[in-house]
mmCIF file of C-alpha atoms and ligand atoms in Angstrom:
data_model
loop_
_atom_site.group_PDB
_atom_site.id
_atom_site.type_symbol
_atom_site.label_atom_id
_atom_site.label_comp_id
_atom_site.label_asym_id
_atom_site.label_seq_id
_atom_site.Cartn_x
_atom_site.Cartn_y
_atom_site.Cartn_z
ATOM 1 C CA MET A 24 17.268 14.522 6.172
ATOM 2 C CA GLU A 25 14.160 16.696 6.517
ATOM 3 C CA LEU A 26 10.943 14.974 7.553
ATOM 4 C CA PRO A 27 7.744 16.147 5.823
ATOM 5 C CA PHE A 28 6.106 15.994 9.269
ATOM 6 C CA ARG A 29 6.878 14.425 12.604
ATOM 7 C CA ILE A 30 5.181 11.529 14.359
ATOM 8 C CA ASP A 31 6.146 10.233 17.777
ATOM 9 C CA LEU A 32 7.608 6.714 17.752
ATOM 10 C CA THR A 33 9.547 7.138 20.984
ATOM 11 C CA GLY A 34 10.298 3.782 22.575
ATOM 12 C CA GLN A 35 9.182 1.731 19.586
ATOM 13 C CA VAL A 36 11.404 -0.792 17.823
ATOM 14 C CA ALA A 37 11.421 -0.947 14.018
ATOM 15 C CA VAL A 38 12.999 -3.567 11.763
ATOM 16 C CA VAL A 39 13.682 -2.562 8.155
ATOM 17 C CA THR A 40 14.719 -5.354 5.781
ATOM 18 C CA GLY A 41 16.892 -4.127 2.903
ATOM 19 C CA GLY A 42 17.820 -1.356 5.335
ATOM 20 C CA SER A 43 21.100 -0.646 3.544
ATOM 21 C CA GLY A 44 19.308 0.018 0.221
ATOM 22 C CA ILE A 45 18.316 3.437 -1.106
ATOM 23 C CA ILE A 46 14.681 3.358 -0.007
ATOM 24 C CA GLY A 47 15.249 1.113 3.036
ATOM 25 C CA GLY A 48 18.086 3.319 4.305
ATOM 26 C CA MET A 49 15.950 6.409 3.947
ATOM 27 C CA PHE A 50 13.117 4.703 5.858
ATOM 28 C CA CYS A 51 15.539 3.727 8.658
ATOM 29 C CA ARG A 52 16.680 7.346 9.019
ATOM 30 C CA ALA A 53 13.102 8.678 8.970
ATOM 31 C CA LEU A 54 11.863 6.202 11.610
ATOM 32 C CA ALA A 55 14.861 6.994 13.831
ATOM 33 C CA LEU A 56 14.240 10.751 13.523
ATOM 34 C CA CYS A 57 10.737 10.058 14.890
ATOM 35 C CA GLY A 58 12.258 8.333 17.917
ATOM 36 C CA ALA A 59 12.149 4.643 16.947
ATOM 37 C CA LYS A 60 15.048 2.310 17.697
ATOM 38 C CA VAL A 61 15.924 0.892 14.295
ATOM 39 C CA ALA A 62 17.356 -2.483 13.287
ATOM 40 C CA VAL A 63 18.969 -2.022 9.857
ATOM 41 C CA LEU A 64 18.706 -5.528 8.436
ATOM 42 C CA GLY A 65 20.659 -6.787 5.431
ATOM 43 C CA ARG A 66 22.498 -9.855 4.153
ATOM 44 C CA GLN A 67 25.771 -8.297 5.231
ATOM 45 C CA ALA A 68 25.421 -6.213 8.363
ATOM 46 C CA GLU A 69 28.423 -4.055 7.411
ATOM 47 C CA HIS A 70 26.534 -2.655 4.396
ATOM 48 C CA GLY A 71 24.089 -1.076 6.849
ATOM 49 C CA GLU A 72 26.880 0.665 8.829
ATOM 50 C CA PRO A 73 26.624 4.031 6.971
ATOM 51 C CA VAL A 74 22.869 4.132 7.721
ATOM 52 C CA LYS A 75 23.472 3.233 11.371
ATOM 53 C CA GLU A 76 26.246 5.836 11.680
ATOM 54 C CA ASP A 77 23.968 8.548 10.221
ATOM 55 C CA ILE A 78 21.284 7.663 12.758
ATOM 56 C CA LEU A 79 23.720 7.685 15.680
ATOM 57 C CA ARG A 80 25.188 11.024 14.552
ATOM 58 C CA ALA A 81 21.668 12.493 14.520
ATOM 59 C CA GLY A 82 21.213 11.322 18.127
ATOM 60 C CA GLY A 83 19.088 8.252 17.336
ATOM 61 C CA GLU A 84 19.414 4.588 18.213
ATOM 62 C CA ALA A 85 20.209 1.918 15.624
ATOM 63 C CA VAL A 86 21.878 -1.423 15.173
ATOM 64 C CA THR A 87 22.877 -3.364 12.048
ATOM 65 C CA VAL A 88 21.681 -6.951 11.887
ATOM 66 C CA SER A 89 22.629 -9.530 9.339
ATOM 67 C CA ALA A 90 19.959 -11.791 7.803
ATOM 68 C CA ASP A 91 18.899 -13.045 4.401
ATOM 69 C CA VAL A 92 15.151 -12.552 3.896
ATOM 70 C CA LEU A 93 15.025 -15.987 2.223
ATOM 71 C CA ASP A 94 16.744 -17.804 5.075
ATOM 72 C CA LYS A 95 14.478 -18.646 8.001
ATOM 73 C CA ALA A 96 17.272 -19.523 10.424
ATOM 74 C CA SER A 97 19.099 -16.230 9.821
ATOM 75 C CA LEU A 98 15.854 -14.279 10.336
ATOM 76 C CA GLU A 99 15.203 -16.143 13.594
ATOM 77 C CA ARG A 100 18.726 -15.285 14.776
ATOM 78 C CA ALA A 101 18.136 -11.642 13.823
ATOM 79 C CA ARG A 102 14.832 -11.575 15.739
ATOM 80 C CA GLU A 103 16.472 -13.032 18.866
ATOM 81 C CA GLU A 104 19.323 -10.506 18.605
ATOM 82 C CA ILE A 105 16.848 -7.608 18.395
ATOM 83 C CA LEU A 106 14.669 -8.967 21.229
ATOM 84 C CA ALA A 107 17.742 -9.512 23.424
ATOM 85 C CA ARG A 108 18.783 -5.892 22.825
ATOM 86 C CA TRP A 109 15.481 -4.010 22.920
ATOM 87 C CA GLY A 110 12.934 -6.559 24.233
ATOM 88 C CA LYS A 111 10.247 -6.091 21.553
ATOM 89 C CA ILE A 112 9.427 -5.345 17.929
ATOM 90 C CA ASN A 113 6.615 -2.935 16.983
ATOM 91 C CA ILE A 114 7.211 -2.076 13.328
ATOM 92 C CA LEU A 115 8.372 -4.173 10.372
ATOM 93 C CA VAL A 116 9.098 -2.618 6.979
ATOM 94 C CA ASN A 117 9.637 -5.275 4.307
ATOM 95 C CA CYS A 118 11.878 -3.294 1.986
ATOM 96 C CA ALA A 119 14.300 -5.949 0.661
ATOM 97 C CA GLY A 120 13.525 -6.743 -2.951
ATOM 98 C CA GLY A 121 13.842 -5.459 -6.448
ATOM 99 C CA ALA A 122 14.015 -6.518 -10.070
ATOM 100 C CA VAL A 123 16.608 -9.194 -10.904
ATOM 101 C CA LYS A 124 18.571 -8.133 -14.003
ATOM 102 C CA SER A 125 18.943 -11.687 -15.382
ATOM 103 C CA ALA A 126 15.148 -12.181 -15.201
ATOM 104 C CA GLU A 127 14.429 -9.323 -17.589
ATOM 105 C CA ILE A 128 12.885 -10.191 -20.973
ATOM 106 C CA PRO A 129 14.832 -7.966 -23.372
ATOM 107 C CA GLN A 130 11.962 -6.725 -25.530
ATOM 108 C CA ASP A 131 8.459 -5.304 -24.918
ATOM 109 C CA GLN A 132 6.862 -7.659 -27.481
ATOM 110 C CA PHE A 133 7.978 -10.950 -29.048
ATOM 111 C CA ALA A 134 7.532 -9.378 -32.485
ATOM 112 C CA ASP A 135 10.410 -6.989 -31.621
ATOM 113 C CA ALA A 136 12.900 -9.853 -31.054
ATOM 114 C CA GLN A 137 15.413 -10.194 -33.888
ATOM 115 C CA ALA A 138 16.451 -13.752 -34.858
ATOM 116 C CA ASP A 139 18.829 -15.269 -32.259
ATOM 117 C CA MET A 140 17.961 -12.565 -29.753
ATOM 118 C CA PRO A 141 17.219 -13.804 -26.213
ATOM 119 C CA ASN A 142 13.450 -13.724 -25.624
ATOM 120 C CA PHE A 143 10.763 -15.226 -23.398
ATOM 121 C CA PHE A 144 11.176 -18.696 -24.969
ATOM 122 C CA THR A 145 14.918 -18.785 -24.261
ATOM 123 C CA ALA A 146 14.649 -17.208 -20.782
ATOM 124 C CA ASP A 147 16.023 -19.226 -17.873
ATOM 125 C CA MET A 148 13.012 -19.689 -15.583
ATOM 126 C CA ASN A 149 15.361 -20.110 -12.620
ATOM 127 C CA ASN A 150 16.127 -16.390 -12.854
ATOM 128 C CA ILE A 151 12.416 -15.552 -12.818
ATOM 129 C CA LYS A 152 11.985 -17.887 -9.867
ATOM 130 C CA LYS A 153 14.792 -16.043 -8.040
ATOM 131 C CA GLU A 154 12.922 -12.774 -8.597
ATOM 132 C CA LEU A 155 9.645 -14.253 -7.343
ATOM 133 C CA ASP A 156 11.424 -15.684 -4.309
ATOM 134 C CA LEU A 157 13.256 -12.485 -3.384
ATOM 135 C CA ASN A 158 10.190 -10.280 -3.610
ATOM 136 C CA LEU A 159 7.358 -12.566 -2.517
ATOM 137 C CA TYR A 160 8.931 -15.055 -0.097
ATOM 138 C CA GLY A 161 11.310 -12.293 0.981
ATOM 139 C CA THR A 162 8.204 -10.520 2.302
ATOM 140 C CA LEU A 163 6.268 -13.545 3.609
ATOM 141 C CA LEU A 164 9.140 -15.052 5.569
ATOM 142 C CA PRO A 165 10.168 -11.918 7.544
ATOM 143 C CA THR A 166 6.451 -11.319 8.230
ATOM 144 C CA GLN A 167 6.242 -14.825 9.685
ATOM 145 C CA ILE A 168 9.408 -14.562 11.767
ATOM 146 C CA PHE A 169 9.165 -10.962 13.040
ATOM 147 C CA GLY A 170 5.348 -10.949 13.082
ATOM 148 C CA ALA A 171 5.420 -13.691 15.715
ATOM 149 C CA ALA A 172 7.116 -11.241 18.082
ATOM 150 C CA MET A 173 4.723 -8.396 17.211
ATOM 151 C CA VAL A 174 1.367 -9.887 18.218
ATOM 152 C CA GLY A 175 0.031 -7.931 21.196
ATOM 153 C CA GLN A 176 2.663 -5.151 20.970
ATOM 154 C CA GLU A 177 1.618 -1.519 21.048
ATOM 155 C CA ASN A 178 1.278 -0.021 17.518
ATOM 156 C CA ALA A 179 2.230 -3.288 15.820
ATOM 157 C CA CYS A 180 2.299 -2.631 12.106
ATOM 158 C CA ILE A 181 3.848 -3.998 8.948
ATOM 159 C CA VAL A 182 4.512 -2.047 5.773
ATOM 160 C CA ASN A 183 5.237 -4.025 2.604
ATOM 161 C CA ILE A 184 6.591 -2.578 -0.623
ATOM 162 C CA SER A 185 4.531 -3.250 -3.719
ATOM 163 C CA SER A 186 4.979 -1.537 -7.091
ATOM 164 C CA MET A 187 3.138 -0.181 -10.115
ATOM 165 C CA GLY A 188 3.730 -3.651 -11.611
ATOM 166 C CA ALA A 189 1.089 -4.920 -9.187
ATOM 167 C CA TYR A 190 -1.715 -2.914 -10.845
ATOM 168 C CA GLY A 191 -0.907 -4.326 -14.282
ATOM 169 C CA PRO A 192 2.216 -6.024 -15.624
ATOM 170 C CA LEU A 193 5.106 -3.792 -16.610
ATOM 171 C CA THR A 194 6.768 -4.817 -19.882
ATOM 172 C CA ARG A 195 9.999 -6.860 -19.638
ATOM 173 C CA ILE A 196 9.664 -7.772 -15.962
ATOM 174 C CA PRO A 197 6.930 -10.420 -15.630
ATOM 175 C CA GLY A 198 8.525 -12.027 -12.565
ATOM 176 C CA TYR A 199 8.848 -8.741 -10.694
ATOM 177 C CA SER A 200 5.330 -7.613 -11.671
ATOM 178 C CA GLY A 201 3.837 -10.962 -10.641
ATOM 179 C CA ALA A 202 5.688 -10.952 -7.325
ATOM 180 C CA LYS A 203 4.574 -7.413 -6.500
ATOM 181 C CA ALA A 204 0.941 -8.236 -7.433
ATOM 182 C CA ALA A 205 1.226 -11.128 -4.988
ATOM 183 C CA ILE A 206 2.635 -8.780 -2.320
ATOM 184 C CA SER A 207 -0.400 -6.495 -2.676
ATOM 185 C CA ASN A 208 -2.637 -9.550 -2.419
ATOM 186 C CA PHE A 209 -0.729 -10.864 0.627
ATOM 187 C CA THR A 210 -0.998 -7.429 2.270
ATOM 188 C CA GLU A 211 -4.788 -7.683 2.102
ATOM 189 C CA TRP A 212 -4.720 -11.303 3.259
ATOM 190 C CA ALA A 213 -2.509 -10.530 6.246
ATOM 191 C CA ALA A 214 -4.546 -7.411 7.143
ATOM 192 C CA ASN A 215 -7.561 -9.607 7.735
ATOM 193 C CA TYR A 216 -5.606 -12.427 9.339
ATOM 194 C CA PHE A 217 -4.005 -10.185 11.979
ATOM 195 C CA ALA A 218 -6.818 -7.636 12.370
ATOM 196 C CA LYS A 219 -8.012 -8.809 15.786
ATOM 197 C CA SER A 220 -4.451 -9.546 16.933
ATOM 198 C CA GLY A 221 -3.487 -5.907 16.742
ATOM 199 C CA ILE A 222 -1.139 -5.961 13.758
ATOM 200 C CA ARG A 223 -2.032 -3.585 10.956
ATOM 201 C CA VAL A 224 -0.638 -4.582 7.550
ATOM 202 C CA ASN A 225 -0.402 -2.079 4.713
ATOM 203 C CA ALA A 226 1.790 -1.497 1.682
ATOM 204 C CA LEU A 227 3.306 1.330 -0.298
ATOM 205 C CA ALA A 228 3.268 1.113 -4.085
ATOM 206 C CA PRO A 229 6.050 3.371 -5.304
ATOM 207 C CA GLY A 230 5.881 4.682 -8.836
ATOM 208 C CA PHE A 231 9.180 5.307 -10.565
ATOM 209 C CA PHE A 232 12.152 6.492 -8.573
ATOM 210 C CA GLN A 233 15.743 6.601 -9.682
ATOM 211 C CA THR A 234 17.784 4.228 -7.560
ATOM 212 C CA THR A 235 20.828 2.011 -8.180
ATOM 213 C CA GLN A 236 18.780 -1.104 -8.952
ATOM 214 C CA ASN A 237 16.839 0.401 -11.872
ATOM 215 C CA HIS A 238 19.381 2.892 -13.195
ATOM 216 C CA ALA A 239 20.643 0.675 -16.051
ATOM 217 C CA LEU A 240 17.065 0.032 -17.239
ATOM 218 C CA HIS A 241 16.245 3.739 -17.388
ATOM 219 C CA PHE A 242 19.494 5.462 -18.400
ATOM 220 C CA ASN A 243 22.134 4.805 -21.066
ATOM 221 C CA PRO A 244 25.793 4.665 -19.968
ATOM 222 C CA ASP A 245 26.141 8.320 -21.104
ATOM 223 C CA GLY A 246 23.288 9.364 -18.756
ATOM 224 C CA THR A 247 20.687 10.021 -21.469
ATOM 225 C CA PRO A 248 17.214 8.513 -20.851
ATOM 226 C CA THR A 249 16.380 5.188 -22.518
ATOM 227 C CA PRO A 250 13.153 4.910 -24.564
ATOM 228 C CA ARG A 251 11.676 3.143 -21.506
ATOM 229 C CA SER A 252 12.481 6.122 -19.338
ATOM 230 C CA ARG A 253 10.751 8.483 -21.795
ATOM 231 C CA LYS A 254 7.642 6.244 -21.755
ATOM 232 C CA ILE A 255 7.598 6.284 -17.952
ATOM 233 C CA ILE A 256 7.594 10.060 -17.852
ATOM 234 C CA GLU A 257 4.871 10.228 -20.523
ATOM 235 C CA SER A 258 2.773 7.711 -18.527
ATOM 236 C CA THR A 259 3.125 9.609 -15.268
ATOM 237 C CA PRO A 260 0.498 12.365 -15.170
ATOM 238 C CA MET A 261 2.854 14.531 -13.084
ATOM 239 C CA GLY A 262 5.457 14.116 -15.855
ATOM 240 C CA LYS A 263 8.504 13.202 -13.759
ATOM 241 C CA TYR A 264 10.268 10.552 -11.670
ATOM 242 C CA GLY A 265 9.649 10.676 -7.941
ATOM 243 C CA GLU A 266 12.332 11.567 -5.445
ATOM 244 C CA PRO A 267 12.821 8.723 -2.933
ATOM 245 C CA GLU A 268 12.024 11.280 -0.183
ATOM 246 C CA ASP A 269 8.468 11.476 -1.575
ATOM 247 C CA LEU A 270 7.851 8.086 0.057
ATOM 248 C CA ILE A 271 8.611 9.221 3.599
ATOM 249 C CA GLY A 272 5.294 10.931 4.342
ATOM 250 C CA ALA A 273 3.356 7.859 3.196
ATOM 251 C CA LEU A 274 5.494 5.571 5.383
ATOM 252 C CA LEU A 275 5.082 7.802 8.441
ATOM 253 C CA PHE A 276 1.319 7.908 7.886
ATOM 254 C CA LEU A 277 1.118 4.089 7.727
ATOM 255 C CA VAL A 278 3.183 3.529 10.895
ATOM 256 C CA SER A 279 1.480 6.261 12.902
ATOM 257 C CA PRO A 280 -1.069 4.851 15.366
ATOM 258 C CA ARG A 281 -2.784 8.247 15.564
ATOM 259 C CA GLY A 282 -2.667 8.850 11.821
ATOM 260 C CA SER A 283 -3.716 5.429 10.528
ATOM 261 C CA GLY A 284 -4.860 3.418 13.560
ATOM 262 C CA PHE A 285 -7.999 2.275 11.692
ATOM 263 C CA VAL A 286 -6.231 1.687 8.366
ATOM 264 C CA THR A 287 -5.257 -1.836 7.385
ATOM 265 C CA GLY A 288 -5.036 -3.729 4.087
ATOM 266 C CA VAL A 289 -4.332 -0.603 2.064
ATOM 267 C CA VAL A 290 -1.853 -0.434 -0.817
ATOM 268 C CA LEU A 291 -0.991 3.246 -1.072
ATOM 269 C CA PRO A 292 0.374 4.418 -4.433
ATOM 270 C CA VAL A 293 3.035 7.138 -4.359
ATOM 271 C CA ASP A 294 3.437 7.527 -8.070
ATOM 272 C CA GLY A 295 2.552 10.930 -9.539
ATOM 273 C CA GLY A 296 -0.695 9.338 -10.790
ATOM 274 C CA PHE A 297 0.876 6.506 -12.864
ATOM 275 C CA HIS A 298 -1.540 3.839 -11.557
ATOM 276 C CA CYS A 299 -4.648 5.735 -12.653
ATOM 277 C CA TYR A 300 -3.594 6.759 -16.170
ATOM 278 C CA LEU A 301 -3.960 4.374 -19.112
ATOM 279 C CA GLY A 302 -2.346 6.698 -21.597
ATOM 280 C CA VAL A 303 -5.500 7.902 -23.400
HETATM 281 N N1 NAD B 24 13.403 2.177 -7.010
HETATM 282 C C1 NAD B 24 12.164 2.164 -7.496
HETATM 283 O O1 NAD B 24 11.783 2.906 -8.416
HETATM 284 C C2 NAD B 24 11.163 1.226 -6.891
HETATM 285 C C3 NAD B 24 9.865 1.224 -7.364
HETATM 286 C C4 NAD B 24 8.927 0.349 -6.818
HETATM 287 C C5 NAD B 24 9.291 -0.488 -5.791
HETATM 288 N N2 NAD B 24 10.583 -0.481 -5.342
HETATM 289 C C6 NAD B 24 10.872 -1.430 -4.274
HETATM 290 O O2 NAD B 24 11.460 -0.752 -3.178
HETATM 291 C C7 NAD B 24 12.255 -1.686 -2.442
HETATM 292 C C8 NAD B 24 13.624 -1.082 -2.206
HETATM 293 O O3 NAD B 24 14.223 -0.839 -3.455
HETATM 294 P P1 NAD B 24 15.442 0.160 -3.701
HETATM 295 O O4 NAD B 24 15.097 0.884 -4.929
HETATM 296 O O5 NAD B 24 15.770 0.902 -2.460
HETATM 297 O O6 NAD B 24 16.587 -0.887 -4.072
HETATM 298 P P2 NAD B 24 17.995 -1.211 -3.430
HETATM 299 O O7 NAD B 24 18.617 -2.214 -4.339
HETATM 300 O O8 NAD B 24 18.731 0.041 -3.149
HETATM 301 O O9 NAD B 24 17.615 -1.911 -2.059
HETATM 302 C C9 NAD B 24 17.250 -3.258 -1.952
HETATM 303 C C10 NAD B 24 17.884 -3.813 -0.698
HETATM 304 O O10 NAD B 24 17.471 -5.174 -0.510
HETATM 305 C C11 NAD B 24 18.609 -5.923 -0.089
HETATM 306 N N3 NAD B 24 18.440 -7.333 -0.384
HETATM 307 C C12 NAD B 24 18.388 -7.926 -1.592
HETATM 308 N N4 NAD B 24 18.268 -9.255 -1.450
HETATM 309 C C13 NAD B 24 18.224 -9.496 -0.104
HETATM 310 C C14 NAD B 24 18.106 -10.665 0.673
HETATM 311 N N5 NAD B 24 17.994 -11.879 0.123
HETATM 312 N N6 NAD B 24 18.097 -10.543 2.016
HETATM 313 C C15 NAD B 24 18.204 -9.335 2.610
HETATM 314 N N7 NAD B 24 18.330 -8.185 1.924
HETATM 315 C C16 NAD B 24 18.345 -8.274 0.585
HETATM 316 C C17 NAD B 24 19.757 -5.302 -0.876
HETATM 317 O O11 NAD B 24 21.015 -5.640 -0.318
HETATM 318 C C18 NAD B 24 19.423 -3.819 -0.759
HETATM 319 O O12 NAD B 24 19.923 -3.316 0.469
HETATM 320 C C19 NAD B 24 12.268 -2.982 -3.270
HETATM 321 O O13 NAD B 24 11.290 -3.843 -2.750
HETATM 322 C C20 NAD B 24 11.873 -2.511 -4.648
HETATM 323 O O14 NAD B 24 11.264 -3.540 -5.392
HETATM 324 C C21 NAD B 24 11.528 0.341 -5.865
#
């Protein structure tokens, strides 16, 4: 992996939830290349092994830790494991999350639903609740558990992951959009709450990136773009999907004490201009 620029995180300890995912794994590698010791956190530690192995091969330090971001006891165990190993936590990246397939409403507008087609009225609200829980509580709970160990640490900072759905609801995914809007709101809340305690809290709002979780929504089984994918490209002033690597520079800026030491409560879009274009 090539870093867009280098910052010095030597001696710092970073925890990345969803560290085995596409974006989380990339963040783990980037933080390690800057010298941080990285805890790759996921529900099943073994899924983080390839990320850990990459980091070790590149001469960095990493460990896989198993925890479910919705399970307080498992997060507490993870925190104790990390503290026992490295003695502190400086950086938390709340990257676990994503859209839940079963919570998707299958049409943009109710008028498009054919008779007998699943729609908002037939949707199982438990699936939408799962999506809200994963994204919103899956950010609040790790912030509570790991944040408690970060107060007073050098360069203590938290980076949450919001989305374009936070600026206005994306069609078909009301649960995901609502949860990400709440994450942006929580980022601002926590920025104030921890401001005098030395923890900076910011968020990234990625635009559209091709990863495993959204592939089926954006591409047909034969690889051709879905109508939704075409709309995304038309609505992105830069006219393309982002590469996950485009997020690295923004992450490094937000965790750099020299680069963003006076920045807190910011939700930084990395989106080719999607958030500022209404289509006309
Ligand atoms: N891909 C995009 O275009 C895009 C756009 C905007 C925001 N995001 C956000 O970026 C983040 C990472 O997404 P990604 O695209 O890398 O997806 P991904 O599916 O590759 O990664 C998500 C990770 O979260 C983990 N996870 C899920 N539930 C968990 C739980 N209960 N406990 C612990 N870990 C859990 C998964 O195992 C996986 O490792 C998500 O918050 C997603 O909403 C992605």
